[in-house]
Short mmCIF file of C-alpha atoms and ligand atoms in Angstrom, two decimals:
data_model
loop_
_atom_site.label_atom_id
_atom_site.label_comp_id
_atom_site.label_asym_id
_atom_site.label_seq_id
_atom_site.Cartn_x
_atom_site.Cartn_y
_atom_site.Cartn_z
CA UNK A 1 -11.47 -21.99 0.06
CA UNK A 2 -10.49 -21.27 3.56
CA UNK A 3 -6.57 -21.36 5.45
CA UNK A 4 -5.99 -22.88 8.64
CA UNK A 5 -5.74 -20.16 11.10
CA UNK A 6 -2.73 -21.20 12.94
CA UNK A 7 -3.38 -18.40 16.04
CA UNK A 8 -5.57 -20.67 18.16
CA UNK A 9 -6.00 -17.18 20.54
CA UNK A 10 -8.03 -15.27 17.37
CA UNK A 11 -11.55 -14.08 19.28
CA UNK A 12 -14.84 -14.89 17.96
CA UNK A 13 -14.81 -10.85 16.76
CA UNK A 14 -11.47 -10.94 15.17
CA UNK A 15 -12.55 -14.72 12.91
CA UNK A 16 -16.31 -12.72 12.39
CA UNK A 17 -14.11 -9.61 10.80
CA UNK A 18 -11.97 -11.92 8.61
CA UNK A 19 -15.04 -13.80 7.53
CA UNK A 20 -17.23 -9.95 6.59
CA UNK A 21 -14.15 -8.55 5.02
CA UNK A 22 -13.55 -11.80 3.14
CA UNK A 23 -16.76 -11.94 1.74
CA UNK A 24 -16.55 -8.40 0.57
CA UNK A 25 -13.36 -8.41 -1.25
CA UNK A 26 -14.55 -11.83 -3.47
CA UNK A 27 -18.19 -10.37 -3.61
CA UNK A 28 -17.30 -6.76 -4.63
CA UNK A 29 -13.78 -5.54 -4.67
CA UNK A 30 -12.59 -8.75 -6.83
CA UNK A 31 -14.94 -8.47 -9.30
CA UNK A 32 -14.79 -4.51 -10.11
CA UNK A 33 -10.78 -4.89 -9.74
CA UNK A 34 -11.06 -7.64 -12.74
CA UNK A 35 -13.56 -5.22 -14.78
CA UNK A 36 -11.06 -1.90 -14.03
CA UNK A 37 -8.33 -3.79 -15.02
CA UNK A 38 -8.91 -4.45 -18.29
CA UNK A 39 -10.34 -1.04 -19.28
CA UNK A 40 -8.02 0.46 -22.26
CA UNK A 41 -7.61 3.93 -21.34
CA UNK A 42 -6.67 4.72 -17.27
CA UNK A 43 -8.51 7.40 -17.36
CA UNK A 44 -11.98 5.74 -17.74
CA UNK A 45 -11.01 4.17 -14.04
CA UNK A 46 -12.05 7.43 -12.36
CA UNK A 47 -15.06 8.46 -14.72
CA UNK A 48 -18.21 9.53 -12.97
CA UNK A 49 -20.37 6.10 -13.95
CA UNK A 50 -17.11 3.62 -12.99
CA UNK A 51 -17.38 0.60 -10.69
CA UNK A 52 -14.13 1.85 -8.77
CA UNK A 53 -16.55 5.36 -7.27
CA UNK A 54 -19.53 2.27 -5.94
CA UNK A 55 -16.27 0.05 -4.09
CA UNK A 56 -14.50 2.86 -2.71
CA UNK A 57 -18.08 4.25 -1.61
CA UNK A 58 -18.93 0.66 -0.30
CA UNK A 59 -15.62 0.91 1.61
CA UNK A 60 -16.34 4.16 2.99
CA UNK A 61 -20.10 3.50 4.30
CA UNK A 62 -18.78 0.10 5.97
CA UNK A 63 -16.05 2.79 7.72
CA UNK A 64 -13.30 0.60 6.07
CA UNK A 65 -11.34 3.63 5.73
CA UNK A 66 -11.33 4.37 9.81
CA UNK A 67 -9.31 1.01 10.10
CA UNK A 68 -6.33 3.38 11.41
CA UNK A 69 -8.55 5.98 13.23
CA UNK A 70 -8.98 5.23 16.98
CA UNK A 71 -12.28 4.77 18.12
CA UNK A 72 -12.26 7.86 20.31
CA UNK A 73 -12.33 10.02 16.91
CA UNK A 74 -14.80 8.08 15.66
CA UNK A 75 -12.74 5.75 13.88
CA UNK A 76 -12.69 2.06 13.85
CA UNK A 77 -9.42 1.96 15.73
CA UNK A 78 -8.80 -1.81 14.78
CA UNK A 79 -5.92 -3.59 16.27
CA UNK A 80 -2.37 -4.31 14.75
CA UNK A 81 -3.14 -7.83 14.47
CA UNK A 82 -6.75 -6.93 13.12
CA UNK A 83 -5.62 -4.65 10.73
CA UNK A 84 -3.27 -7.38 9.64
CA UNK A 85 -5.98 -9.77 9.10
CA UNK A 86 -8.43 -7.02 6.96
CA UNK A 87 -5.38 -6.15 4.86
CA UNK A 88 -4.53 -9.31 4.07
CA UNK A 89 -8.20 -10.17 3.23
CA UNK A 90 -8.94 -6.73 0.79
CA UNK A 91 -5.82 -7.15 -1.19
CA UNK A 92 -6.73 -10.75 -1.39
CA UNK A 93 -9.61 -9.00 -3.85
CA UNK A 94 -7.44 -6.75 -5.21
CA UNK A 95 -3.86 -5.35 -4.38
CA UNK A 96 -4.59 -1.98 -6.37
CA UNK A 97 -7.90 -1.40 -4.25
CA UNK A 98 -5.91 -2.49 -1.13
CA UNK A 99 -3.58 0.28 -2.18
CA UNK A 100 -6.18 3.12 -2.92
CA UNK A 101 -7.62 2.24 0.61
CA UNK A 102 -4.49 2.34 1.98
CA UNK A 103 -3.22 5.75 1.12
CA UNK A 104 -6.90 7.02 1.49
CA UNK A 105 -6.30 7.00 5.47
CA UNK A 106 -2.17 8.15 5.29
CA UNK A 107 -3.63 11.95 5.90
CA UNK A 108 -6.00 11.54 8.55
CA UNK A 109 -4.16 8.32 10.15
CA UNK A 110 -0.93 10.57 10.57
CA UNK A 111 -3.37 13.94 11.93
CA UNK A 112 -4.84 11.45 14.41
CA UNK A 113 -1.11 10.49 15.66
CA UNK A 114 -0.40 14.30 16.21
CA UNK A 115 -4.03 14.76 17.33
CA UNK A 116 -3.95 18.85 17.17
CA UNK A 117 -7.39 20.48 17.35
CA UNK A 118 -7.33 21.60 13.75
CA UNK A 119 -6.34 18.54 12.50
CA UNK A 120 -9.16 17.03 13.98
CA UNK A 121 -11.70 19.22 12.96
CA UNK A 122 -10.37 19.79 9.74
CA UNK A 123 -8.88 16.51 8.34
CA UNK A 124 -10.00 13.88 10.75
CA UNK A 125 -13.67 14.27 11.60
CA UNK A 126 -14.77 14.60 8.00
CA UNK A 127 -12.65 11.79 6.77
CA UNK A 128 -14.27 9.63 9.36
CA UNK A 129 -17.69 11.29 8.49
CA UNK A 130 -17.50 10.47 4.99
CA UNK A 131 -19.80 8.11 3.13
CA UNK A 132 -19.41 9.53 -0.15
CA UNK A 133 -16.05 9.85 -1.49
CA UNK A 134 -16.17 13.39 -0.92
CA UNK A 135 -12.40 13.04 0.97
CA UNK A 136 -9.93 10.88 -0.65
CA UNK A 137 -6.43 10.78 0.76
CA UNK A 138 -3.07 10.10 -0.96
CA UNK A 139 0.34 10.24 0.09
CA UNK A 140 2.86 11.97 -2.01
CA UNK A 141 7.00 11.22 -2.15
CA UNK A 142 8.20 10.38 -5.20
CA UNK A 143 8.70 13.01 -7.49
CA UNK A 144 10.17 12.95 -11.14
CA UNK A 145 13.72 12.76 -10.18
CA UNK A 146 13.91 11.27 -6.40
CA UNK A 147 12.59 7.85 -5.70
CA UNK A 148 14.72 5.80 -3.66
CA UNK A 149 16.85 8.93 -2.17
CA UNK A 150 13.56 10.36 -1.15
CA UNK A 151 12.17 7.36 0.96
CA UNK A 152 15.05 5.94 2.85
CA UNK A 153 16.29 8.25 6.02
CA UNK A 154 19.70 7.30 7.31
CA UNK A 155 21.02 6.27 4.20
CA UNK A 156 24.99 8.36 3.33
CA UNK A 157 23.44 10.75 0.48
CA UNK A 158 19.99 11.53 2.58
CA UNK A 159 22.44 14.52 4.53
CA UNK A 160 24.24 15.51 1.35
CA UNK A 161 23.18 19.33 0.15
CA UNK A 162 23.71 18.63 -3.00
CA UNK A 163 20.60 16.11 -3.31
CA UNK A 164 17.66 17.59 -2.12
CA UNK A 165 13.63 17.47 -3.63
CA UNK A 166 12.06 19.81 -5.80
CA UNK A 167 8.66 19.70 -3.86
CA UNK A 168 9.95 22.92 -1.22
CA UNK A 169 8.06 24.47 1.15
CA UNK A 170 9.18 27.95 2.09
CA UNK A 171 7.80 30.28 5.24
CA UNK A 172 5.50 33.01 4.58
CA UNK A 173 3.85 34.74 7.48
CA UNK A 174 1.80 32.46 9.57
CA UNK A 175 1.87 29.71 6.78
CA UNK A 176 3.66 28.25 3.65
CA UNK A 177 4.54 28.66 0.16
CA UNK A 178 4.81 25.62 -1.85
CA UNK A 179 6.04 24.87 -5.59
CA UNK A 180 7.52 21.57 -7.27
CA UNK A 181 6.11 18.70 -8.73
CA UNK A 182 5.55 15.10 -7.43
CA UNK A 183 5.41 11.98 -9.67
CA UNK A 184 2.81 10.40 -11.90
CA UNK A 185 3.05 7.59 -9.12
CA UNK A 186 1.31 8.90 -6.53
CA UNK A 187 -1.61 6.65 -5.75
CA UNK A 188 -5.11 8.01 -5.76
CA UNK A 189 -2.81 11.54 -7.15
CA UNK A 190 -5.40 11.67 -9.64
CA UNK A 191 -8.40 12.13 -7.74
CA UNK A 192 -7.49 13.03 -4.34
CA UNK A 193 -9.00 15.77 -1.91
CA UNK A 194 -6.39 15.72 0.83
CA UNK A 195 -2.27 14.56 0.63
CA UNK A 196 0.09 13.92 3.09
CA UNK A 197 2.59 15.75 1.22
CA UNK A 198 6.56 14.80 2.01
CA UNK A 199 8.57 18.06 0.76
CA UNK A 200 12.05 20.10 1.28
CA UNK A 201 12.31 22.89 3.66
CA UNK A 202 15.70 23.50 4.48
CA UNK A 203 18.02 22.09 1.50
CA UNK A 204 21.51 22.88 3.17
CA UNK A 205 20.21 19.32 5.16
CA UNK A 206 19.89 17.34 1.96
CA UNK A 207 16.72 14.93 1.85
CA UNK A 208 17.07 15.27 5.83
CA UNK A 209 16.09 19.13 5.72
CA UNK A 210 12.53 17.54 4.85
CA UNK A 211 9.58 18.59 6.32
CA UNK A 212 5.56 17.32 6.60
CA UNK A 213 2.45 18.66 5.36
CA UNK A 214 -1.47 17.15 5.42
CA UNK A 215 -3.29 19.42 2.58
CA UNK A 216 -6.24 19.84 0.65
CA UNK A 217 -5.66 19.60 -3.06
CA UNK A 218 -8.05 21.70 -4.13
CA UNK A 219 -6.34 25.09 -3.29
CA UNK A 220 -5.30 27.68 -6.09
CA UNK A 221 -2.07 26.82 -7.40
CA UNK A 222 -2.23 22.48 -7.47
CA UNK A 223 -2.86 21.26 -11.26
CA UNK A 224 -3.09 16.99 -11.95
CA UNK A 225 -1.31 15.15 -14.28
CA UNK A 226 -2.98 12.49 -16.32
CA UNK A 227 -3.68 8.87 -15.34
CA UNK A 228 -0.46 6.87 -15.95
CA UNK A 229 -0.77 4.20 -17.87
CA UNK A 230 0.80 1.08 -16.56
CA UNK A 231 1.39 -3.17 -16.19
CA UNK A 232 0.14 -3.77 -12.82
CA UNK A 233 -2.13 -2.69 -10.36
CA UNK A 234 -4.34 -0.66 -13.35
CA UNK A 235 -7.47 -0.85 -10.71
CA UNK A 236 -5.50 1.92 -8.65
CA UNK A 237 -5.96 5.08 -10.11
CA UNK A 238 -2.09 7.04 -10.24
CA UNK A 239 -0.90 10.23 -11.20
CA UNK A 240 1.34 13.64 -10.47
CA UNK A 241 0.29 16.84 -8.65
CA UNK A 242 1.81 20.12 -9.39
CA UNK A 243 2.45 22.90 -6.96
CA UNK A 244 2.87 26.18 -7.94
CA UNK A 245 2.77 28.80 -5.34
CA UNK A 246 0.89 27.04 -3.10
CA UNK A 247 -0.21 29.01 -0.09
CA UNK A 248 -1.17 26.66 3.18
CA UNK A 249 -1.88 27.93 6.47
CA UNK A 250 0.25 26.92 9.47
CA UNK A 251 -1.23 23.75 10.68
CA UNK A 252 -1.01 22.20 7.86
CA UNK A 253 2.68 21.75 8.44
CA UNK A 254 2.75 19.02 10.78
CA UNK A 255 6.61 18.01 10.80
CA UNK A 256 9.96 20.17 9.85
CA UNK A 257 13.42 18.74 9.58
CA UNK A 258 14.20 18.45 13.43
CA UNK A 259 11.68 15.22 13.37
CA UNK A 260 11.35 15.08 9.64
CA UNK A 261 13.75 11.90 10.00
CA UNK A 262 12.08 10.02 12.05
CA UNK A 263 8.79 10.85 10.68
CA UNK A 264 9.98 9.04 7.31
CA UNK A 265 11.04 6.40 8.98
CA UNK A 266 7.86 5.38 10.90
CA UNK A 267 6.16 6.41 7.85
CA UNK A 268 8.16 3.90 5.53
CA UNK A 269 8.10 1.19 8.49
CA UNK A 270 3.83 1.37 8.73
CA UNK A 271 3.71 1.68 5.04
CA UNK A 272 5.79 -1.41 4.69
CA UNK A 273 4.45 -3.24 7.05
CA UNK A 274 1.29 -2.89 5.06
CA UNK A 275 2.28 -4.35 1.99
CA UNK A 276 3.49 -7.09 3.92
CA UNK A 277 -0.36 -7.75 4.82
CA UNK A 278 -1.23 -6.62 1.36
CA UNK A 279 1.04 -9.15 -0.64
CA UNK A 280 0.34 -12.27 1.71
CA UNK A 281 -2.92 -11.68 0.33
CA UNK A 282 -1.78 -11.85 -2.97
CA UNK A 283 0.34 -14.43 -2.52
CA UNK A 284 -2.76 -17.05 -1.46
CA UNK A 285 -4.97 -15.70 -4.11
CA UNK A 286 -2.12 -17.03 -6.55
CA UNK A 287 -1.56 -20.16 -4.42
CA UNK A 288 -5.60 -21.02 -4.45
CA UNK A 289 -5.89 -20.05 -8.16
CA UNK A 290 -3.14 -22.78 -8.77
CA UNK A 291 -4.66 -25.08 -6.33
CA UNK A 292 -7.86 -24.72 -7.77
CA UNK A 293 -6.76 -25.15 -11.81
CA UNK A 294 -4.37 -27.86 -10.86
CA UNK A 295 -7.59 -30.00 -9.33
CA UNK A 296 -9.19 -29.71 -12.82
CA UNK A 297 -7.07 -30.05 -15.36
CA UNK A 298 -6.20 -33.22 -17.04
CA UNK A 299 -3.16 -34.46 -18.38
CA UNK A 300 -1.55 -37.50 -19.26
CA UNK A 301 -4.83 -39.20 -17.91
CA UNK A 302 -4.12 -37.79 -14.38
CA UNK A 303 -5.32 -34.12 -12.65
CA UNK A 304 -2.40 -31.80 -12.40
CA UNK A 305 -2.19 -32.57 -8.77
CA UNK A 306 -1.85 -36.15 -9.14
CA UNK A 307 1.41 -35.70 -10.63
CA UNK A 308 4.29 -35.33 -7.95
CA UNK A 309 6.24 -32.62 -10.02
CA UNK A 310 3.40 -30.55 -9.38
CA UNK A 311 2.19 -31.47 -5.80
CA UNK A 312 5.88 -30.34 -4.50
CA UNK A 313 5.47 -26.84 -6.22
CA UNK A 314 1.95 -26.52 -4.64
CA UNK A 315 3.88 -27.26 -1.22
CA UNK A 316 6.60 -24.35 -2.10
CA UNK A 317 3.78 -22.33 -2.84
CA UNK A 318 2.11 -23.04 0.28
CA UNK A 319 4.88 -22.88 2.68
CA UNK A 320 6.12 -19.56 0.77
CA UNK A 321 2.38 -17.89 1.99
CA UNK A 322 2.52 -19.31 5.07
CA UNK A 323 5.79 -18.00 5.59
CA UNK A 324 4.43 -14.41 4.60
CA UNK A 325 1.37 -14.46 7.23
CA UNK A 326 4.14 -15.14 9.63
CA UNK A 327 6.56 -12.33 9.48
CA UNK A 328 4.02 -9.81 8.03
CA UNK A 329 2.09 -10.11 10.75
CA UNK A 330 4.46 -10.11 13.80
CA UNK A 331 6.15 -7.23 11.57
CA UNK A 332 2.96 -5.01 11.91
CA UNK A 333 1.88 -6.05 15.32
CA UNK A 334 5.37 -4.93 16.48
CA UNK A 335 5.93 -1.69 14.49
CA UNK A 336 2.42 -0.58 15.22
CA UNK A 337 2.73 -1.06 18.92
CA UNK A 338 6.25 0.23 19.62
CA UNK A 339 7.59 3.96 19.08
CA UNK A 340 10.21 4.03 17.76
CA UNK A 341 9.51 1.06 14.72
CA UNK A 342 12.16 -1.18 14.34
CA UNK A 343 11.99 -0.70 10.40
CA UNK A 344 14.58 -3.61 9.18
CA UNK A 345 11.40 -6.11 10.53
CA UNK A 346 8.84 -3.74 7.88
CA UNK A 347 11.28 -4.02 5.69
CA UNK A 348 12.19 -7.54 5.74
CA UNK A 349 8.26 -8.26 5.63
CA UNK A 350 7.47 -6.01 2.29
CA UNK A 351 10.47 -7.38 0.90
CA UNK A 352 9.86 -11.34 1.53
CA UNK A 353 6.36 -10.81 1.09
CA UNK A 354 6.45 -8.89 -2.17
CA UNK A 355 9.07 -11.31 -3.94
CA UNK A 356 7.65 -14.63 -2.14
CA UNK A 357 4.17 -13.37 -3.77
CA UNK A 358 5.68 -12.85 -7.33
CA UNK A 359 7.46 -16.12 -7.19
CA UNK A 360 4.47 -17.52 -6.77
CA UNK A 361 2.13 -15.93 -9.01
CA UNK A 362 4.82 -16.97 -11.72
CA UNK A 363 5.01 -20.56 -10.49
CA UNK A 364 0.93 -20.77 -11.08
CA UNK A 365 1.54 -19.11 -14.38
CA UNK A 366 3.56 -21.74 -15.13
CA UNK A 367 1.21 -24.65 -13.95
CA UNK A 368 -1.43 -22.84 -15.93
CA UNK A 369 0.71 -23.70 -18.90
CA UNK A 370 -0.83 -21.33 -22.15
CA UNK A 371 -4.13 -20.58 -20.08
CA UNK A 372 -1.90 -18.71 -17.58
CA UNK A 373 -0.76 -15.78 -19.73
CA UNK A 374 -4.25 -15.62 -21.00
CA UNK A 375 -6.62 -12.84 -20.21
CA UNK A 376 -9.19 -15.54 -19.44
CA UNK A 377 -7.67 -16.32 -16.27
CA UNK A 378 -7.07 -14.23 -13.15
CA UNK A 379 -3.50 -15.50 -12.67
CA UNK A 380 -2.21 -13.09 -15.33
CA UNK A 381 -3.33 -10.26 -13.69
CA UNK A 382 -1.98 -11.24 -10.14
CA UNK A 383 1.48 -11.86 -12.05
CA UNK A 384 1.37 -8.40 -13.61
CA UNK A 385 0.50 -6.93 -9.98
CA UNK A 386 2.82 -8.87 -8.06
CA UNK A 387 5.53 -7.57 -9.98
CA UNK A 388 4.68 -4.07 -9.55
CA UNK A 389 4.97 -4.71 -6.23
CA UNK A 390 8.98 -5.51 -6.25
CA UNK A 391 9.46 -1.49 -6.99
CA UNK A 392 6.47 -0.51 -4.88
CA UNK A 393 7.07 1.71 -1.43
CA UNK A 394 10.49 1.16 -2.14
CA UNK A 395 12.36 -0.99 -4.58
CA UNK A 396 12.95 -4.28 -3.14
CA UNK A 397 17.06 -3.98 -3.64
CA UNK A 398 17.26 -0.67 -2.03
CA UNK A 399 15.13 -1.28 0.67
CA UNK A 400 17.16 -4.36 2.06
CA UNK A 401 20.07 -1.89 1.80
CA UNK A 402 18.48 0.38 4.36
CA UNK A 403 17.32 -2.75 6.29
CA UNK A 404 20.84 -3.90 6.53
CA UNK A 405 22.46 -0.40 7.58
CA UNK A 406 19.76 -0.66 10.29
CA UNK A 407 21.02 -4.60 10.91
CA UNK A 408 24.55 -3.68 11.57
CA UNK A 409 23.50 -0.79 13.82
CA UNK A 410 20.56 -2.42 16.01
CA UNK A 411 21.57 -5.87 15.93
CA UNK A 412 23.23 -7.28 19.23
CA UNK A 413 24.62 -3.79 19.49
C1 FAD B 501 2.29 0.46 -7.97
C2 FAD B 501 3.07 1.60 -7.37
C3 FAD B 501 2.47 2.43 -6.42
C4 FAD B 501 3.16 3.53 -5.91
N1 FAD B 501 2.53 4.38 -5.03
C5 FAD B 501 3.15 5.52 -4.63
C6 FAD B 501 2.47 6.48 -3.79
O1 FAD B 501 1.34 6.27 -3.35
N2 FAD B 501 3.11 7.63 -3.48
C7 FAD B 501 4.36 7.93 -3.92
O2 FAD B 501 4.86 9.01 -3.63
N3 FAD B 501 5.06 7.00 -4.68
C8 FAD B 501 4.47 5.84 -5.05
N4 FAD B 501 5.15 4.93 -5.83
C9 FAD B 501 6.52 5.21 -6.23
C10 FAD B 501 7.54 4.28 -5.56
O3 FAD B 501 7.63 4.55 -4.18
C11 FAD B 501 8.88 4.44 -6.32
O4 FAD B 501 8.67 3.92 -7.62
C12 FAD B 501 10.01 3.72 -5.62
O5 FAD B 501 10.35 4.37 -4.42
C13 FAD B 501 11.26 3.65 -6.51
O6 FAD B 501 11.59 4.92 -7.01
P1 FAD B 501 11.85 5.15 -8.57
O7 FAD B 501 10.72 4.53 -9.31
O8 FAD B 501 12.12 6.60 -8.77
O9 FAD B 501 13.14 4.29 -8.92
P2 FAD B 501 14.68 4.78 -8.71
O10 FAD B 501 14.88 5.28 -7.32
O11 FAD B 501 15.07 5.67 -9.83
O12 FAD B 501 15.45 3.38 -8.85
C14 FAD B 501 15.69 2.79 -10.14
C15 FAD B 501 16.55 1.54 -9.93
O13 FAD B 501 17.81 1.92 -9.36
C16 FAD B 501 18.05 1.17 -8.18
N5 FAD B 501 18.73 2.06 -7.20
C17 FAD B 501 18.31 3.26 -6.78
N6 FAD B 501 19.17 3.77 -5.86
C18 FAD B 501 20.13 2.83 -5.68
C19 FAD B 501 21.28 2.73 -4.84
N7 FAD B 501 21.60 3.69 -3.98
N8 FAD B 501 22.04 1.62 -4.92
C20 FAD B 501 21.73 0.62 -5.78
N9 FAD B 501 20.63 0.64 -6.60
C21 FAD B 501 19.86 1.74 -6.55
C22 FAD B 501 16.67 0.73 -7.67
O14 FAD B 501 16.75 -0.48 -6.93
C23 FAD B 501 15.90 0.54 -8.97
O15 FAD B 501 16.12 -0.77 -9.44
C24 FAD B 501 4.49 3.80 -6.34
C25 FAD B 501 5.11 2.94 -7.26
C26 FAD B 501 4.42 1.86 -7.77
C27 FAD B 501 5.11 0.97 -8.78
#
């Protein structure tokens, strides 16, 4: 089943890569993300004979994880409006996988921004080099008691002294000392080689004392919590990491508080900007799985979508994913092209696209009648992801608070 692609100026490449990437994600990533979801115990995601090491290994020998990394590292160096269209398509298969994939790149997508010679040798060429899952990236915020006031610069508590993370970082020498723990949510926390780590240097700043680190996890001193167990998204592996006197050389520290600001802010604007892509995706795999069930089941004599009660929710449903290819998409080609982002437009495309995807994933629930909160059907799943995604990168209320701050300060100003 196949949108109309409403950007008549898409090249032959650009329709070729939605058509491979496609293919993959209902081929492979779909599939596994069906199978990994409905495994009892988290932890059997990441064992050594599970279907989630041969997609993520697929991924990495296609170079899906260089989407971010230009071409003159060796990368694939795709595009805004490309990566827009292979987002869209992997989460599509699966949100969770779209998420593993996503925070795979953060550490070598942010060293290829800064582009310093050790970063490149040590994080970026064998990222880019890897066909094995032998470098898996993450990116780690949240910690057990700072989610929102961790993620949103520019809000009135982020200068406050008095609120400040537990993940610090302090000087030692040429390097860094780090201790503190970050939260069970940290995707791909479980298995990770590399993070980009957000943490506090200089706490008499608040959150905005913050600085930026890209690390290997495997140094003495970093211990895992278990695989959290969890409603949505159970494909994508989560789970804390615990520093305890951490020692990383200099380079590793690749932002302190005099840009650790806007740092988070780009940082939150790409990263919502990609769940824009990632939950338009979503949002037609619920609107086809309706489509679909609605063409063959009977009732009252009629199919589903003969009745007219139903053929105006499949419009809603339509026009609401529609809607979310619209602004996700100018959203990322924008932020991903301009320095600094305008972050309200990420915001306003994670948030619409997040709650436009639940809304519809519950409307095809609905039209599934009992079949839809069945485990038979993929609709329940895409429900239970979907609404993981309302808290995801940012709870959906808090987020349009920062968006609006940013409003009243940018808008016609
Ligand atoms: C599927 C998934 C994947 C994730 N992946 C990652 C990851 O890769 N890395 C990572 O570090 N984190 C990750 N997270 C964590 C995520 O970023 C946080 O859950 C999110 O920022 C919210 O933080 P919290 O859970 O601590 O909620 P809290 O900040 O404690 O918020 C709880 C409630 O209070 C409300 N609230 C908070 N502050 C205010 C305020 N000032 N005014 C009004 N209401 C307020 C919120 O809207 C929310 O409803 C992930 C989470 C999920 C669900």
């Amino acid at each position: 089943m196949e949108y109309l692609e409403l950007d008549m100026n898409l090249t032959d490449e650009q329709i070729a890569l939605k058509k491979a990437v496609h293919k993959f994600a209902k081929e492979v990533i779909r599939p596994a993300a069906i199978q990994l979801d409905a495994l009892a115990d988290p932890g059997d995601v990441l064992k050594k004979e599970s279907i989630y090491w041969d997609v993520m290994g697929q991924m990495k020998k296609l170079g899906y994880h260089t989407v971010f990394i230009p071409e003159h590292f060796g990368g694939m160096g795709l595009s805004p409006l490309e990566l827009h269209i292979f987002w869209e398509e992997i989460a599509w298969g699966s949100a969770g996988f779209a998420v593993s994939l996503g925070v795979d790149t953060f550490p070598s997508f942010f060293a290829s921004l800064i582009g310093e010679d050790a970063l490149i040798k040590n994080i970026v060429e064998p990222f880019v080099n890897d066909t094995g899952c032998n470098f898996i990236g993450c990116w780690a915020i949240t910690e057990p008691d700072h989610g929102s006031d961790m993620l949103v610069a520019g809000t009135p508590y982020f200068h406050d002294p008095k609120i400040t993370g537990n993940v610090r970082a302090r000087r030692e020498g040429d390097g860094w000392v780090i201790n503190g723990q970050k939260s069970a949510w940290v995707s791909n926390g479980t298995h990770a080689t590399h993070a980009l780590l957000f943490l506090n240097i200089d706490q008499s700043m608040g959150m905005a004392g913050g600085g930026i680190a890209i690390i290997p996890l495997d140094l003495p001193g970093i211990s895992r919590g278990k695989p959290l167990n969890k409603l949505g998204q159970r494909e994508l592996p989560q789970g804390e990491i615990i520093f305890d006197n951490v020692r990383i050389p200099g380079w590793c520290m690749v932002a302190e508080p005099d840009t650790y600001e806007a740092m988070l802010d780009m940082t939150l604007a790409t990263a919502n900007a990609c769940m824009g892509a990632f939950f338009t995706g979503v949002a037609r795999a619920a609107f086809e799985e309706a489509l679909t069930y609605s063409r063959e089941r009977v009732q009252g004599g009629k199919l589903l979508c003969e009745h007219q009660l139903v053929q105006k929710k499949l419009f809603e449903m339509f026009m609401k994913v529609e809607t979310c290819r619209a602004i996700s998409r100018k959203a990322m080609v924008y932020n991903l092209s301009n320095t600094p982002p305008r972050t309200e437009y990420s915001i306003a495309s994670k948030v619409y696209c997040t709650q436009a995807a639940f809304e519809v994933a519950h409307e095809a629930v609905q039209l599934f009648g009992g079949y839809g909160v069945s485990k038979e059907y993929h609709i329940e799943k895409l429900f239970r992801d979907t609404r993981s995604a309302l808290i995801e990168d940012g709870s959906n209320d808090v987020l349009g608070l920062a968006a609006a701050e940013a409003i009243l300060r940018n808008y016609g100003a």
